[in-house]
Structure formats: structure tokens, C-alpha cells
Amino acid sequence: TKGKVIMMNPAAEKLLGVSKKDKIGKSILEDIKGPRLLSLAKPSQDGESKEIELISQRDETKKVLRASTAVIEDENGQTVGMVSVLSDITKQKELDELKSNFVANVSHELRTPLVAIGKSISLILSKTSGQLSESQEQLLSIADRNLKRLTFLINDLLDLSRLEAGKMSIRREYSSIEKII
């Protein structure tokens, strides 16, 4: 309740760059270097976990931690302490960003040849380049249908990467249920 550290495991020492012997029994706010521990001392309002970026002056690296904080109460409902669980999610965040960039780049690169193929098929199907036999027209129609399906899948992938990046806004509008079905 006084904000003093009672326990700290070796992983927390390593993540925070502090020594257990220097922190036990002292206020969590004591000897703060930057906003590092301040963000840990304040529990999130919604009880959800939060992400904290730690930037080290020594080695110019950045760590991303996920902090989950819970208040500890005694049998009378009085607050007696707080537990913060920190997880180093730096690699996970880097991998998520790489995946998102990869999906966006691949999707964009696939769209260009798909548009060219689609235009070519539609020109042939319009018979501007000559007559088609029934079987040729049937095969080109199948190719055109599958090309449109593939284009929809790639557009869905692009939409997903935009959603993950927070670059897509959702617009609400009224629509007929029959149209949706």
C-alpha cells in the first residue's frame, strides 16, 4: 500500500535493469531513471494489460514489455499490495510487423499481374481479337471466374493487413438483410 517493492524475481531485474537488493523495501518510485518504472507503478484503469516501451541509453536498444497489473486485497477487501507481471514481447512485435509488411507487399505485388491477366481475358472474351470456339470460351470463362475469386482473396488479405495496422476505418451504414444474404 506504500508502494514499496516486496519481491522481485531475476527476470524482472534483467528486464528493468535494476538490482533486487537495490529495490526491495524501497518505494517503486525511488531512483527512477526516466518513465521506466513510473508506468509500472500506475495500474491501468481497465485492468487490461498494457505495453511499455523501454529505451536503453547504454546500448540504444528498445524493448517492448507487456505489463499486467493486479491489486491484492486482504479478506476485508483492503488493498495490501499490487503484482505486476512483465513479459518481454519485443520479438513478437517485430515478427508481427514483419508479417504485416510481408502480407501487404505480397498482396500489392500480386495485384498488378492479376489486373493484366484479367484485362487480357476480358478482351479475348469480348471477341475483339477474333472468334472463339465454344470450348475456348468456356475455358476462358472458368479462368475469369477463378481470377476474380483470387482477386477477392487478395483484397481480403490487404484489408486484413490494413486492419492490423490500424489504417482502415470502418463505416457503418444501413443495408438490406436480403442483400447481405
Tab-separated table of N, CA and C in Angstrom:
chain	number	residue	atom	x	y	z
A	1	THR	N	0.827	-1.209	0.000
A	1	THR	CA	0.000	0.000	0.000
A	1	THR	C	0.864	1.262	0.000
A	2	LYS	N	2.101	1.132	0.439
A	2	LYS	CA	3.001	2.287	0.462
A	2	LYS	C	3.841	2.368	-0.806
A	3	GLY	N	3.613	1.432	-1.721
A	3	GLY	CA	4.344	1.456	-2.984
A	3	GLY	C	5.751	0.922	-2.889
A	4	LYS	N	6.021	0.107	-1.843
A	4	LYS	CA	7.364	-0.449	-1.675
A	4	LYS	C	7.430	-1.839	-2.299
A	5	VAL	N	8.570	-2.128	-2.892
A	5	VAL	CA	8.768	-3.419	-3.534
A	5	VAL	C	8.995	-4.473	-2.462
A	6	ILE	N	8.247	-5.565	-2.531
A	6	ILE	CA	8.378	-6.660	-1.570
A	6	ILE	C	9.187	-7.795	-2.182
A	7	MET	N	8.936	-8.051	-3.463
A	7	MET	CA	9.562	-9.175	-4.144
A	7	MET	C	9.904	-8.777	-5.566
A	8	MET	N	10.988	-9.333	-6.080
A	8	MET	CA	11.348	-9.107	-7.466
A	8	MET	C	12.153	-10.309	-7.933
A	9	ASN	N	11.723	-10.929	-9.022
A	9	ASN	CA	12.450	-12.104	-9.490
A	9	ASN	C	13.589	-11.697	-10.450
A	10	PRO	N	14.503	-12.620	-10.747
A	10	PRO	CA	15.638	-12.303	-11.622
A	10	PRO	C	15.225	-11.808	-13.003
A	11	ALA	N	14.122	-12.331	-13.522
A	11	ALA	CA	13.671	-11.890	-14.845
A	11	ALA	C	13.282	-10.411	-14.816
A	12	ALA	N	12.626	-9.973	-13.732
A	12	ALA	CA	12.247	-8.561	-13.603
A	12	ALA	C	13.485	-7.683	-13.476
A	13	GLU	N	14.485	-8.165	-12.741
A	13	GLU	CA	15.740	-7.418	-12.628
A	13	GLU	C	16.359	-7.189	-14.004
A	14	LYS	N	16.387	-8.252	-14.776
A	14	LYS	CA	17.006	-8.177	-16.099
A	14	LYS	C	16.199	-7.259	-17.024
A	15	LEU	N	14.881	-7.429	-17.034
A	15	LEU	CA	14.032	-6.616	-17.902
A	15	LEU	C	14.119	-5.126	-17.573
A	16	LEU	N	14.132	-4.823	-16.286
A	16	LEU	CA	14.092	-3.429	-15.860
A	16	LEU	C	15.473	-2.804	-15.671
A	17	GLY	N	16.500	-3.641	-15.672
A	17	GLY	CA	17.843	-3.106	-15.495
A	17	GLY	C	18.099	-2.598	-14.089
A	18	VAL	N	17.476	-3.246	-13.095
A	18	VAL	CA	17.679	-2.863	-11.693
A	18	VAL	C	18.072	-4.100	-10.903
A	19	SER	N	18.655	-3.861	-9.751
A	19	SER	CA	19.056	-4.961	-8.887
A	19	SER	C	18.016	-5.156	-7.790
A	20	LYS	N	17.710	-6.420	-7.493
A	20	LYS	CA	16.725	-6.737	-6.457
A	20	LYS	C	17.155	-6.143	-5.124
A	21	LYS	N	18.442	-6.262	-4.782
A	21	LYS	CA	18.906	-5.757	-3.484
A	21	LYS	C	18.778	-4.234	-3.385
A	22	ASP	N	18.791	-3.559	-4.535
A	22	ASP	CA	18.634	-2.104	-4.524
A	22	ASP	C	17.177	-1.672	-4.475
A	23	LYS	N	16.251	-2.560	-4.803
A	23	LYS	CA	14.841	-2.195	-4.874
A	23	LYS	C	13.985	-2.705	-3.725
A	24	ILE	N	14.291	-3.864	-3.153
A	24	ILE	CA	13.474	-4.440	-2.086
A	24	ILE	C	13.415	-3.477	-0.896
A	25	GLY	N	12.183	-3.247	-0.432
A	25	GLY	CA	11.972	-2.382	0.724
A	25	GLY	C	11.934	-0.904	0.380
A	26	LYS	N	12.222	-0.578	-0.850
A	26	LYS	CA	12.191	0.837	-1.270
A	26	LYS	C	10.947	1.095	-2.111
A	27	SER	N	10.603	2.362	-2.185
A	27	SER	CA	9.460	2.753	-2.989
A	27	SER	C	9.735	2.427	-4.452
A	28	ILE	N	8.697	2.024	-5.126
A	28	ILE	CA	8.859	1.708	-6.544
A	28	ILE	C	9.228	2.966	-7.332
A	29	LEU	N	8.879	4.130	-6.781
A	29	LEU	CA	9.179	5.384	-7.466
A	29	LEU	C	10.592	5.898	-7.178
A	30	GLU	N	11.271	5.285	-6.206
A	30	GLU	CA	12.609	5.738	-5.830
A	30	GLU	C	13.637	5.360	-6.887
A	31	ASP	N	14.548	6.265	-7.161
A	31	ASP	CA	15.627	6.048	-8.132
A	31	ASP	C	15.106	5.735	-9.535
A	32	ILE	N	14.067	6.421	-9.923
A	32	ILE	CA	13.528	6.191	-11.264
A	32	ILE	C	14.463	6.809	-12.288
A	33	LYS	N	14.728	6.040	-13.320
A	33	LYS	CA	15.519	6.553	-14.441
A	33	LYS	C	14.567	6.658	-15.613
A	34	GLY	N	14.061	7.850	-15.848
A	34	GLY	CA	13.110	8.043	-16.936
A	34	GLY	C	11.734	7.532	-16.546
A	35	PRO	N	10.866	7.386	-17.526
A	35	PRO	CA	9.495	6.946	-17.249
A	35	PRO	C	9.389	5.448	-17.042
A	36	ARG	N	10.510	4.771	-17.001
A	36	ARG	CA	10.577	3.310	-16.956
A	36	ARG	C	9.688	2.700	-15.873
A	37	LEU	N	9.924	3.017	-14.604
A	37	LEU	CA	9.164	2.380	-13.534
A	37	LEU	C	7.864	3.107	-13.209
A	38	LEU	N	7.775	4.356	-13.606
A	38	LEU	CA	6.561	5.123	-13.333
A	38	LEU	C	5.353	4.471	-13.994
A	39	SER	N	5.534	4.024	-15.215
A	39	SER	CA	4.418	3.405	-15.917
A	39	SER	C	4.027	2.088	-15.264
A	40	LEU	N	4.965	1.419	-14.610
A	40	LEU	CA	4.641	0.169	-13.929
A	40	LEU	C	3.915	0.426	-12.621
A	41	ALA	N	4.191	1.548	-11.993
A	41	ALA	CA	3.612	1.840	-10.686
A	41	ALA	C	2.136	2.198	-10.782
A	42	LYS	N	1.705	2.636	-11.959
A	42	LYS	CA	0.314	3.036	-12.123
A	42	LYS	C	-0.466	1.917	-12.796
A	43	PRO	N	-1.399	1.284	-12.086
A	43	PRO	CA	-2.184	0.232	-12.733
A	43	PRO	C	-3.089	0.822	-13.810
A	44	SER	N	-3.346	0.062	-14.849
A	44	SER	CA	-4.232	0.550	-15.901
A	44	SER	C	-5.649	0.599	-15.363
A	45	GLN	N	-6.418	1.567	-15.876
A	45	GLN	CA	-7.768	1.785	-15.371
A	45	GLN	C	-8.697	0.614	-15.692
A	46	ASP	N	-8.524	0.026	-16.856
A	46	ASP	CA	-9.462	-1.010	-17.279
A	46	ASP	C	-9.046	-2.414	-16.861
A	47	GLY	N	-7.931	-2.546	-16.161
A	47	GLY	CA	-7.481	-3.851	-15.710
A	47	GLY	C	-6.838	-4.672	-16.817
A	48	GLU	N	-6.815	-4.147	-18.022
A	48	GLU	CA	-6.206	-4.851	-19.148
A	48	GLU	C	-4.694	-4.702	-19.074
A	49	SER	N	-4.004	-5.544	-19.831
A	49	SER	CA	-2.557	-5.406	-19.885
A	49	SER	C	-2.225	-4.215	-20.771
A	50	LYS	N	-1.036	-3.665	-20.581
A	50	LYS	CA	-0.610	-2.530	-21.391
A	50	LYS	C	0.806	-2.784	-21.867
A	51	GLU	N	1.187	-2.078	-22.912
A	51	GLU	CA	2.525	-2.227	-23.458
A	51	GLU	C	3.373	-1.041	-23.034
A	52	ILE	N	4.615	-1.346	-22.688
A	52	ILE	CA	5.556	-0.321	-22.245
A	52	ILE	C	6.797	-0.442	-23.099
A	53	GLU	N	7.250	0.679	-23.640
A	53	GLU	CA	8.487	0.670	-24.411
A	53	GLU	C	9.615	1.167	-23.521
A	54	LEU	N	10.667	0.375	-23.447
A	54	LEU	CA	11.850	0.755	-22.689
A	54	LEU	C	12.983	1.012	-23.664
A	55	ILE	N	13.568	2.182	-23.572
A	55	ILE	CA	14.698	2.514	-24.438
A	55	ILE	C	15.918	2.671	-23.558
A	56	SER	N	16.915	1.864	-23.830
A	56	SER	CA	18.136	1.872	-23.030
A	56	SER	C	19.114	2.891	-23.586
A	57	GLN	N	19.638	3.738	-22.711
A	57	GLN	CA	20.625	4.730	-23.147
A	57	GLN	C	21.963	4.061	-23.403
A	58	ARG	N	22.224	2.951	-22.713
A	58	ARG	CA	23.519	2.273	-22.837
A	58	ARG	C	23.731	1.675	-24.219
A	59	ASP	N	22.792	0.861	-24.652
A	59	ASP	CA	23.029	0.140	-25.894
A	59	ASP	C	22.080	0.533	-27.025
A	60	GLU	N	21.349	1.640	-26.848
A	60	GLU	CA	20.476	2.179	-27.894
A	60	GLU	C	19.470	1.143	-28.421
A	61	THR	N	19.017	0.269	-27.545
A	61	THR	CA	18.039	-0.730	-27.958
A	61	THR	C	16.683	-0.402	-27.352
A	62	LYS	N	15.672	-0.979	-27.946
A	62	LYS	CA	14.318	-0.758	-27.449
A	62	LYS	C	13.700	-2.107	-27.124
A	63	LYS	N	13.078	-2.190	-25.960
A	63	LYS	CA	12.336	-3.382	-25.564
A	63	LYS	C	10.878	-3.000	-25.438
A	64	VAL	N	10.023	-3.948	-25.777
A	64	VAL	CA	8.590	-3.745	-25.578
A	64	VAL	C	8.140	-4.782	-24.557
A	65	LEU	N	7.554	-4.296	-23.479
A	65	LEU	CA	7.069	-5.174	-22.415
A	65	LEU	C	5.553	-5.115	-22.357
A	66	ARG	N	4.954	-6.232	-22.038
A	66	ARG	CA	3.520	-6.248	-21.751
A	66	ARG	C	3.404	-6.343	-20.239
A	67	ALA	N	2.735	-5.378	-19.651
A	67	ALA	CA	2.582	-5.342	-18.199
A	67	ALA	C	1.127	-5.628	-17.838
A	68	SER	N	0.947	-6.608	-16.996
A	68	SER	CA	-0.378	-6.907	-16.440
A	68	SER	C	-0.277	-6.661	-14.941
A	69	THR	N	-1.134	-5.818	-14.443
A	69	THR	CA	-1.072	-5.433	-13.044
A	69	THR	C	-2.374	-5.815	-12.344
A	70	ALA	N	-2.239	-6.349	-11.142
A	70	ALA	CA	-3.415	-6.715	-10.350
A	70	ALA	C	-3.229	-6.225	-8.924
A	71	VAL	N	-4.312	-5.738	-8.344
A	71	VAL	CA	-4.301	-5.279	-6.962
A	71	VAL	C	-4.552	-6.482	-6.059
A	72	ILE	N	-3.828	-6.558	-4.953
A	72	ILE	CA	-4.005	-7.649	-3.982
A	72	ILE	C	-4.764	-7.092	-2.786
A	73	GLU	N	-5.851	-7.776	-2.432
A	73	GLU	CA	-6.670	-7.334	-1.301
A	73	GLU	C	-6.667	-8.404	-0.220
A	74	ASP	N	-6.837	-7.965	1.043
A	74	ASP	CA	-6.942	-8.933	2.135
A	74	ASP	C	-8.399	-9.404	2.241
A	75	GLU	N	-8.685	-10.224	3.263
A	75	GLU	CA	-10.038	-10.778	3.400
A	75	GLU	C	-11.098	-9.710	3.670
A	76	ASN	N	-10.691	-8.500	4.108
A	76	ASN	CA	-11.637	-7.406	4.369
A	76	ASN	C	-11.833	-6.508	3.156
A	77	GLY	N	-11.172	-6.852	2.048
A	77	GLY	CA	-11.297	-6.045	0.843
A	77	GLY	C	-10.368	-4.841	0.822
A	78	GLN	N	-9.439	-4.782	1.766
A	78	GLN	CA	-8.483	-3.667	1.818
A	78	GLN	C	-7.297	-3.982	0.910
A	79	THR	N	-6.852	-2.987	0.194
A	79	THR	CA	-5.700	-3.169	-0.687
A	79	THR	C	-4.449	-3.332	0.153
A	80	VAL	N	-3.711	-4.413	-0.096
A	80	VAL	CA	-2.473	-4.652	0.655
A	80	VAL	C	-1.245	-4.664	-0.262
A	81	GLY	N	-1.471	-4.633	-1.551
A	81	GLY	CA	-0.330	-4.635	-2.462
A	81	GLY	C	-0.762	-4.704	-3.914
A	82	MET	N	0.233	-4.901	-4.753
A	82	MET	CA	-0.011	-4.943	-6.174
A	82	MET	C	1.016	-5.879	-6.808
A	83	VAL	N	0.601	-6.627	-7.805
A	83	VAL	CA	1.511	-7.511	-8.522
A	83	VAL	C	1.560	-7.056	-9.967
A	84	SER	N	2.757	-6.898	-10.496
A	84	SER	CA	2.932	-6.577	-11.912
A	84	SER	C	3.668	-7.736	-12.564
A	85	VAL	N	3.089	-8.262	-13.625
A	85	VAL	CA	3.723	-9.325	-14.387
A	85	VAL	C	4.170	-8.717	-15.702
A	86	LEU	N	5.466	-8.822	-15.968
A	86	LEU	CA	6.035	-8.253	-17.188
A	86	LEU	C	6.457	-9.366	-18.126
A	87	SER	N	6.157	-9.176	-19.398
A	87	SER	CA	6.583	-10.135	-20.416
A	87	SER	C	7.297	-9.361	-21.512
A	88	ASP	N	8.459	-9.833	-21.912
A	88	ASP	CA	9.200	-9.195	-22.993
A	88	ASP	C	8.596	-9.666	-24.315
A	89	ILE	N	7.914	-8.763	-25.020
A	89	ILE	CA	7.261	-9.119	-26.282
A	89	ILE	C	7.934	-8.419	-27.467
A	90	THR	N	9.191	-8.023	-27.291
A	90	THR	CA	9.914	-7.311	-28.341
A	90	THR	C	9.956	-8.114	-29.630
A	91	LYS	N	10.392	-9.373	-29.543
A	91	LYS	CA	10.498	-10.223	-30.739
A	91	LYS	C	9.126	-10.455	-31.366
A	92	GLN	N	8.126	-10.664	-30.535
A	92	GLN	CA	6.771	-10.891	-31.033
A	92	GLN	C	6.288	-9.676	-31.828
A	93	LYS	N	6.532	-8.465	-31.307
A	93	LYS	CA	6.124	-7.246	-32.004
A	93	LYS	C	6.866	-7.103	-33.329
A	94	GLU	N	8.178	-7.416	-33.323
A	94	GLU	CA	8.960	-7.337	-34.562
A	94	GLU	C	8.440	-8.329	-35.587
A	95	LEU	N	8.136	-9.551	-35.151
A	95	LEU	CA	7.621	-10.569	-36.067
A	95	LEU	C	6.243	-10.187	-36.610
A	96	ASP	N	5.395	-9.622	-35.765
A	96	ASP	CA	4.075	-9.179	-36.220
A	96	ASP	C	4.199	-8.106	-37.297
A	97	GLU	N	5.130	-7.176	-37.081
A	97	GLU	CA	5.339	-6.105	-38.053
A	97	GLU	C	5.889	-6.662	-39.370
A	98	LEU	N	6.854	-7.591	-39.272
A	98	LEU	CA	7.395	-8.222	-40.481
A	98	LEU	C	6.311	-8.969	-41.250
A	99	LYS	N	5.465	-9.703	-40.518
A	99	LYS	CA	4.383	-10.446	-41.160
A	99	LYS	C	3.419	-9.509	-41.868
A	100	SER	N	3.041	-8.432	-41.196
A	100	SER	CA	2.106	-7.473	-41.791
A	100	SER	C	2.688	-6.843	-43.046
A	101	ASN	N	3.965	-6.458	-42.972
A	101	ASN	CA	4.618	-5.866	-44.147
A	101	ASN	C	4.704	-6.869	-45.285
A	102	PHE	N	5.020	-8.120	-44.959
A	102	PHE	CA	5.123	-9.161	-45.971
A	102	PHE	C	3.783	-9.372	-46.667
A	103	VAL	N	2.718	-9.509	-45.888
A	103	VAL	CA	1.388	-9.734	-46.464
A	103	VAL	C	0.986	-8.557	-47.348
A	104	ALA	N	1.226	-7.333	-46.881
A	104	ALA	CA	0.862	-6.150	-47.670
A	104	ALA	C	1.665	-6.093	-48.965
A	105	ASN	N	2.975	-6.344	-48.880
A	105	ASN	CA	3.822	-6.276	-50.081
A	105	ASN	C	3.461	-7.359	-51.089
A	106	VAL	N	3.298	-8.576	-50.602
A	106	VAL	CA	2.956	-9.678	-51.499
A	106	VAL	C	1.603	-9.422	-52.156
A	107	SER	N	0.644	-8.961	-51.389
A	107	SER	CA	-0.681	-8.694	-51.936
A	107	SER	C	-0.627	-7.635	-53.027
A	108	HIS	N	0.118	-6.557	-52.772
A	108	HIS	CA	0.242	-5.497	-53.778
A	108	HIS	C	0.953	-6.006	-55.028
A	109	GLU	N	1.996	-6.813	-54.836
A	109	GLU	CA	2.737	-7.343	-55.973
A	109	GLU	C	1.901	-8.312	-56.786
A	110	LEU	N	0.986	-9.041	-56.157
A	110	LEU	CA	0.128	-9.979	-56.869
A	110	LEU	C	-0.977	-9.275	-57.652
A	111	ARG	N	-1.395	-8.125	-57.178
A	111	ARG	CA	-2.499	-7.417	-57.823
A	111	ARG	C	-2.154	-6.987	-59.241
A	112	THR	N	-0.938	-6.500	-59.461
A	112	THR	CA	-0.557	-5.979	-60.774
A	112	THR	C	-0.691	-7.034	-61.874
A	113	PRO	N	-0.076	-8.222	-61.723
A	113	PRO	CA	-0.264	-9.214	-62.791
A	113	PRO	C	-1.706	-9.708	-62.899
A	114	LEU	N	-2.431	-9.729	-61.801
A	114	LEU	CA	-3.823	-10.174	-61.860
A	114	LEU	C	-4.671	-9.224	-62.695
A	115	VAL	N	-4.417	-7.935	-62.562
A	115	VAL	CA	-5.158	-6.957	-63.351
A	115	VAL	C	-4.849	-7.148	-64.836
A	116	ALA	N	-3.574	-7.348	-65.161
A	116	ALA	CA	-3.182	-7.554	-66.562
A	116	ALA	C	-3.822	-8.821	-67.133
A	117	ILE	N	-3.803	-9.900	-66.355
A	117	ILE	CA	-4.411	-11.159	-66.806
A	117	ILE	C	-5.917	-10.971	-66.988
A	118	GLY	N	-6.547	-10.306	-66.041
A	118	GLY	CA	-7.990	-10.076	-66.114
A	118	GLY	C	-8.390	-9.278	-67.337
A	119	LYS	N	-7.636	-8.217	-67.625
A	119	LYS	CA	-7.932	-7.391	-68.806
A	119	LYS	C	-7.737	-8.200	-70.085
A	120	SER	N	-6.696	-9.017	-70.117
A	120	SER	CA	-6.443	-9.848	-71.301
A	120	SER	C	-7.577	-10.836	-71.524
A	121	ILE	N	-8.004	-11.492	-70.471
A	121	ILE	CA	-9.103	-12.463	-70.586
A	121	ILE	C	-10.387	-11.775	-71.033
A	122	SER	N	-10.673	-10.617	-70.461
A	122	SER	CA	-11.917	-9.926	-70.842
A	122	SER	C	-11.864	-9.458	-72.296
A	123	LEU	N	-10.690	-9.062	-72.791
A	123	LEU	CA	-10.567	-8.686	-74.207
A	123	LEU	C	-10.812	-9.885	-75.110
A	124	ILE	N	-10.228	-11.018	-74.752
A	124	ILE	CA	-10.430	-12.233	-75.560
A	124	ILE	C	-11.895	-12.656	-75.519
A	125	LEU	N	-12.500	-12.602	-74.321
A	125	LEU	CA	-13.907	-12.989	-74.193
A	125	LEU	C	-14.846	-12.031	-74.937
A	126	SER	N	-14.446	-10.778	-75.092
A	126	SER	CA	-15.287	-9.819	-75.826
A	126	SER	C	-15.180	-10.026	-77.337
A	127	LYS	N	-14.294	-10.928	-77.749
A	127	LYS	CA	-14.111	-11.344	-79.142
A	127	LYS	C	-13.595	-10.225	-80.038
A	128	THR	N	-12.924	-9.222	-79.444
A	128	THR	CA	-12.305	-8.170	-80.248
A	128	THR	C	-11.052	-8.664	-80.966
A	129	SER	N	-10.467	-9.728	-80.470
A	129	SER	CA	-9.261	-10.264	-81.096
A	129	SER	C	-9.559	-11.480	-81.972
A	130	GLY	N	-10.828	-11.729	-82.200
A	130	GLY	CA	-11.191	-12.859	-83.055
A	130	GLY	C	-12.227	-13.751	-82.399
A	131	GLN	N	-12.786	-14.648	-83.216
A	131	GLN	CA	-13.822	-15.559	-82.744
A	131	GLN	C	-13.218	-16.659	-81.870
A	132	LEU	N	-14.043	-17.180	-80.963
A	132	LEU	CA	-13.645	-18.261	-80.064
A	132	LEU	C	-14.556	-19.458	-80.284
A	133	SER	N	-13.983	-20.618	-80.120
A	133	SER	CA	-14.826	-21.806	-80.140
A	133	SER	C	-15.571	-21.869	-78.805
A	134	GLU	N	-16.583	-22.691	-78.758
A	134	GLU	CA	-17.378	-22.821	-77.532
A	134	GLU	C	-16.523	-23.316	-76.358
A	135	SER	N	-15.641	-24.269	-76.619
A	135	SER	CA	-14.788	-24.798	-75.546
A	135	SER	C	-13.755	-23.760	-75.096
A	136	GLN	N	-13.225	-22.951	-76.036
A	136	GLN	CA	-12.289	-21.889	-75.649
A	136	GLN	C	-12.986	-20.853	-74.765
A	137	GLU	N	-14.201	-20.493	-75.171
A	137	GLU	CA	-14.961	-19.507	-74.394
A	137	GLU	C	-15.289	-20.053	-73.001
A	138	GLN	N	-15.615	-21.320	-72.930
A	138	GLN	CA	-15.933	-21.955	-71.651
A	138	GLN	C	-14.703	-21.980	-70.738
A	139	LEU	N	-13.549	-22.346	-71.293
A	139	LEU	CA	-12.315	-22.384	-70.505
A	139	LEU	C	-11.895	-20.992	-70.041
A	140	LEU	N	-12.017	-19.998	-70.920
A	140	LEU	CA	-11.678	-18.628	-70.532
A	140	LEU	C	-12.644	-18.094	-69.477
A	141	SER	N	-13.904	-18.494	-69.535
A	141	SER	CA	-14.876	-18.075	-68.516
A	141	SER	C	-14.527	-18.660	-67.158
A	142	ILE	N	-14.078	-19.928	-67.149
A	142	ILE	CA	-13.644	-20.555	-65.896
A	142	ILE	C	-12.424	-19.818	-65.347
A	143	ALA	N	-11.461	-19.498	-66.228
A	143	ALA	CA	-10.260	-18.770	-65.800
A	143	ALA	C	-10.635	-17.397	-65.253
A	144	ASP	N	-11.566	-16.716	-65.921
A	144	ASP	CA	-12.001	-15.388	-65.483
A	144	ASP	C	-12.677	-15.455	-64.121
A	145	ARG	N	-13.536	-16.458	-63.920
A	145	ARG	CA	-14.224	-16.632	-62.638
A	145	ARG	C	-13.219	-16.879	-61.507
A	146	ASN	N	-12.238	-17.746	-61.751
A	146	ASN	CA	-11.224	-18.046	-60.735
A	146	ASN	C	-10.293	-16.867	-60.491
A	147	LEU	N	-10.034	-16.112	-61.526
A	147	LEU	CA	-9.210	-14.908	-61.369
A	147	LEU	C	-9.915	-13.890	-60.474
A	148	LYS	N	-11.214	-13.732	-60.668
A	148	LYS	CA	-11.989	-12.810	-59.818
A	148	LYS	C	-11.998	-13.303	-58.375
A	149	ARG	N	-12.111	-14.616	-58.191
A	149	ARG	CA	-12.074	-15.197	-56.844
A	149	ARG	C	-10.733	-14.922	-56.170
A	150	LEU	N	-9.653	-15.118	-56.921
A	150	LEU	CA	-8.312	-14.848	-56.401
A	150	LEU	C	-8.132	-13.366	-56.067
A	151	THR	N	-8.675	-12.499	-56.892
A	151	THR	CA	-8.602	-11.055	-56.641
A	151	THR	C	-9.332	-10.702	-55.343
A	152	PHE	N	-10.496	-11.314	-55.117
A	152	PHE	CA	-11.233	-11.076	-53.866
A	152	PHE	C	-10.410	-11.537	-52.661
A	153	LEU	N	-9.755	-12.697	-52.772
A	153	LEU	CA	-8.929	-13.196	-51.667
A	153	LEU	C	-7.772	-12.247	-51.370
A	154	ILE	N	-7.122	-11.754	-52.410
A	154	ILE	CA	-6.006	-10.823	-52.211
A	154	ILE	C	-6.505	-9.514	-51.608
A	155	ASN	N	-7.660	-9.039	-52.061
A	155	ASN	CA	-8.231	-7.822	-51.465
A	155	ASN	C	-8.559	-8.034	-49.989
A	156	ASP	N	-9.037	-9.235	-49.656
A	156	ASP	CA	-9.302	-9.541	-48.244
A	156	ASP	C	-8.008	-9.525	-47.429
A	157	LEU	N	-6.926	-10.076	-48.002
A	157	LEU	CA	-5.628	-10.048	-47.320
A	157	LEU	C	-5.157	-8.607	-47.101
A	158	LEU	N	-5.320	-7.771	-48.116
A	158	LEU	CA	-4.939	-6.357	-47.978
A	158	LEU	C	-5.775	-5.663	-46.910
A	159	ASP	N	-7.072	-5.952	-46.904
A	159	ASP	CA	-7.945	-5.366	-45.874
A	159	ASP	C	-7.513	-5.810	-44.491
A	160	LEU	N	-7.160	-7.090	-44.360
A	160	LEU	CA	-6.712	-7.614	-43.065
A	160	LEU	C	-5.432	-6.916	-42.608
A	161	SER	N	-4.484	-6.723	-43.524
A	161	SER	CA	-3.240	-6.047	-43.132
A	161	SER	C	-3.500	-4.583	-42.786
A	162	ARG	N	-4.459	-3.942	-43.481
A	162	ARG	CA	-4.818	-2.557	-43.129
A	162	ARG	C	-5.479	-2.499	-41.757
A	163	LEU	N	-6.339	-3.471	-41.463
A	163	LEU	CA	-6.983	-3.518	-40.149
A	163	LEU	C	-5.952	-3.683	-39.040
A	164	GLU	N	-5.000	-4.624	-39.233
A	164	GLU	CA	-3.967	-4.860	-38.226
A	164	GLU	C	-3.099	-3.636	-38.014
A	165	ALA	N	-2.857	-2.876	-39.086
A	165	ALA	CA	-2.011	-1.679	-38.985
A	165	ALA	C	-2.796	-0.472	-38.492
A	166	GLY	N	-4.115	-0.637	-38.329
A	166	GLY	CA	-4.937	0.492	-37.877
A	166	GLY	C	-5.132	1.540	-38.953
A	167	LYS	N	-4.987	1.154	-40.215
A	167	LYS	CA	-5.098	2.103	-41.323
A	167	LYS	C	-6.420	1.979	-42.066
A	168	MET	N	-7.360	1.262	-41.493
A	168	MET	CA	-8.653	1.101	-42.148
A	168	MET	C	-9.739	1.593	-41.217
A	169	SER	N	-10.597	2.406	-41.780
A	169	SER	CA	-11.724	2.869	-40.966
A	169	SER	C	-12.961	2.086	-41.382
A	170	ILE	N	-13.752	1.771	-40.396
A	170	ILE	CA	-14.974	1.025	-40.656
A	170	ILE	C	-16.121	2.017	-40.715
A	171	ARG	N	-16.887	1.923	-41.775
A	171	ARG	CA	-18.008	2.839	-41.980
A	171	ARG	C	-19.305	2.059	-41.794
A	172	ARG	N	-20.104	2.511	-40.875
A	172	ARG	CA	-21.396	1.858	-40.646
A	172	ARG	C	-22.414	2.445	-41.618
A	173	GLU	N	-23.245	1.546	-42.131
A	173	GLU	CA	-24.338	2.015	-42.979
A	173	GLU	C	-25.466	0.990	-42.945
A	174	TYR	N	-26.663	1.465	-43.200
A	174	TYR	CA	-27.813	0.578	-43.241
A	174	TYR	C	-27.761	-0.226	-44.525
A	175	SER	N	-28.171	-1.473	-44.417
A	175	SER	CA	-28.180	-2.339	-45.582
A	175	SER	C	-29.310	-3.347	-45.447
A	176	SER	N	-29.782	-3.787	-46.569
A	176	SER	CA	-30.852	-4.772	-46.599
A	176	SER	C	-30.286	-6.143	-46.241
A	177	ILE	N	-30.972	-6.858	-45.354
A	177	ILE	CA	-30.512	-8.184	-44.952
A	177	ILE	C	-30.534	-9.142	-46.140
A	178	GLU	N	-31.493	-8.954	-47.057
A	178	GLU	CA	-31.564	-9.803	-48.256
A	178	GLU	C	-30.305	-9.618	-49.101
A	179	LYS	N	-29.844	-8.376	-49.205
A	179	LYS	CA	-28.631	-8.073	-49.991
A	179	LYS	C	-27.413	-8.750	-49.371
A	180	ILE	N	-27.310	-8.723	-48.047
A	180	ILE	CA	-26.181	-9.327	-47.362
A	180	ILE	C	-26.191	-10.840	-47.522
A	181	ILE	N	-27.375	-11.437	-47.381
A	181	ILE	CA	-27.504	-12.898	-47.513
A	181	ILE	C	-27.209	-13.310	-48.933
